[in-house]
JSON list of C-alpha atoms in Angstrom, two decimals:
[
{"chain": "T", "resi": 18, "resn": "MET", "atom": "CA", "xyz": [0.00, 0.00, 0.00]},
{"chain": "T", "resi": 19, "resn": "THR", "atom": "CA", "xyz": [1.32, 3.42, -0.94]},
{"chain": "T", "resi": 20, "resn": "THR", "atom": "CA", "xyz": [0.64, 6.51, 1.16]},
{"chain": "T", "resi": 21, "resn": "VAL", "atom": "CA", "xyz": [0.62, 9.88, -0.58]},
{"chain": "T", "resi": 22, "resn": "ASN", "atom": "CA", "xyz": [1.24, 13.00, 1.48]},
{"chain": "T", "resi": 23, "resn": "HIS", "atom": "CA", "xyz": [-0.34, 16.09, -0.06]},
{"chain": "T", "resi": 24, "resn": "THR", "atom": "CA", "xyz": [1.02, 19.54, 0.65]},
{"chain": "T", "resi": 25, "resn": "GLU", "atom": "CA", "xyz": [-0.41, 22.97, 0.02]},
{"chain": "T", "resi": 26, "resn": "SER", "atom": "CA", "xyz": [1.76, 23.25, -3.08]},
{"chain": "T", "resi": 27, "resn": "ASP", "atom": "CA", "xyz": [-0.10, 20.24, -4.56]},
{"chain": "T", "resi": 28, "resn": "ALA", "atom": "CA", "xyz": [-3.47, 22.00, -4.41]},
{"chain": "T", "resi": 29, "resn": "ALA", "atom": "CA", "xyz": [-4.61, 24.50, -7.02]},
{"chain": "T", "resi": 30, "resn": "VAL", "atom": "CA", "xyz": [-4.50, 28.01, -5.59]},
{"chain": "T", "resi": 31, "resn": "PRO", "atom": "CA", "xyz": [-7.71, 29.94, -6.35]},
{"chain": "T", "resi": 32, "resn": "PRO", "atom": "CA", "xyz": [-7.40, 33.43, -7.82]},
{"chain": "T", "resi": 33, "resn": "VAL", "atom": "CA", "xyz": [-7.64, 36.46, -5.53]},
{"chain": "T", "resi": 34, "resn": "HIS", "atom": "CA", "xyz": [-9.94, 39.31, -6.59]},
{"chain": "T", "resi": 35, "resn": "HIS", "atom": "CA", "xyz": [-9.98, 42.54, -4.61]},
{"chain": "T", "resi": 36, "resn": "ALA", "atom": "CA", "xyz": [-13.55, 43.67, -3.99]},
{"chain": "T", "resi": 37, "resn": "GLU", "atom": "CA", "xyz": [-12.63, 47.32, -4.48]},
{"chain": "T", "resi": 38, "resn": "ASP", "atom": "CA", "xyz": [-11.35, 46.50, -7.98]},
{"chain": "T", "resi": 39, "resn": "LEU", "atom": "CA", "xyz": [-14.56, 44.65, -8.83]},
{"chain": "T", "resi": 40, "resn": "VAL", "atom": "CA", "xyz": [-16.96, 47.36, -7.70]},
{"chain": "T", "resi": 41, "resn": "GLY", "atom": "CA", "xyz": [-15.01, 50.56, -8.42]},
{"chain": "T", "resi": 42, "resn": "PRO", "atom": "CA", "xyz": [-16.03, 53.91, -6.98]},
{"chain": "T", "resi": 43, "resn": "SER", "atom": "CA", "xyz": [-19.75, 53.05, -7.14]},
{"chain": "T", "resi": 44, "resn": "LYS", "atom": "CA", "xyz": [-19.21, 50.29, -4.50]},
{"chain": "T", "resi": 45, "resn": "LEU", "atom": "CA", "xyz": [-21.58, 48.15, -6.60]},
{"chain": "T", "resi": 46, "resn": "ALA", "atom": "CA", "xyz": [-21.07, 45.43, -9.23]},
{"chain": "T", "resi": 47, "resn": "HIS", "atom": "CA", "xyz": [-23.35, 43.11, -11.16]},
{"chain": "T", "resi": 48, "resn": "ILE", "atom": "CA", "xyz": [-22.07, 39.55, -11.38]},
{"chain": "T", "resi": 49, "resn": "GLN", "atom": "CA", "xyz": [-23.51, 37.17, -13.96]},
{"chain": "T", "resi": 50, "resn": "LEU", "atom": "CA", "xyz": [-23.64, 33.41, -13.28]},
{"chain": "T", "resi": 51, "resn": "GLY", "atom": "CA", "xyz": [-25.44, 31.52, -16.01]},
{"chain": "T", "resi": 52, "resn": "ASP", "atom": "CA", "xyz": [-28.76, 33.29, -16.48]},
{"chain": "T", "resi": 53, "resn": "GLN", "atom": "CA", "xyz": [-28.75, 34.78, -12.96]},
{"chain": "T", "resi": 54, "resn": "THR", "atom": "CA", "xyz": [-27.50, 38.27, -12.07]},
{"chain": "T", "resi": 55, "resn": "TYR", "atom": "CA", "xyz": [-26.19, 38.99, -8.58]},
{"chain": "T", "resi": 56, "resn": "ILE", "atom": "CA", "xyz": [-25.32, 42.33, -7.01]},
{"chain": "T", "resi": 57, "resn": "LEU", "atom": "CA", "xyz": [-22.10, 42.69, -5.03]},
{"chain": "T", "resi": 58, "resn": "ARG", "atom": "CA", "xyz": [-22.11, 45.71, -2.75]},
{"chain": "T", "resi": 59, "resn": "ILE", "atom": "CA", "xyz": [-19.63, 47.16, -0.26]},
{"chain": "T", "resi": 60, "resn": "THR", "atom": "CA", "xyz": [-21.46, 48.76, 2.66]},
{"chain": "T", "resi": 61, "resn": "ARG", "atom": "CA", "xyz": [-20.44, 51.93, 4.49]},
{"chain": "T", "resi": 62, "resn": "ALA", "atom": "CA", "xyz": [-19.16, 49.66, 7.26]},
{"chain": "T", "resi": 63, "resn": "GLY", "atom": "CA", "xyz": [-16.83, 47.95, 4.77]},
{"chain": "T", "resi": 64, "resn": "LYS", "atom": "CA", "xyz": [-18.74, 44.66, 4.63]},
{"chain": "T", "resi": 65, "resn": "LEU", "atom": "CA", "xyz": [-19.63, 42.70, 1.49]},
{"chain": "T", "resi": 66, "resn": "ILE", "atom": "CA", "xyz": [-23.21, 41.85, 0.57]},
{"chain": "T", "resi": 67, "resn": "LEU", "atom": "CA", "xyz": [-24.09, 39.56, -2.34]},
{"chain": "T", "resi": 68, "resn": "THR", "atom": "CA", "xyz": [-27.77, 39.54, -3.30]},
{"chain": "T", "resi": 69, "resn": "LYS", "atom": "CA", "xyz": [-29.78, 38.04, -6.10]}
]
């Protein structure tokens, strides 16, 4: 029996997207997934809200 030890370098690293870059100065972005549109918003408190 062979044991394989996986490390973090073995896993695919997901991309990093900065919310401020996505929403711009309006603090609002529309995100399309299939036929659905979502709204990504940065609140005044600096929190993220994703709504349908």
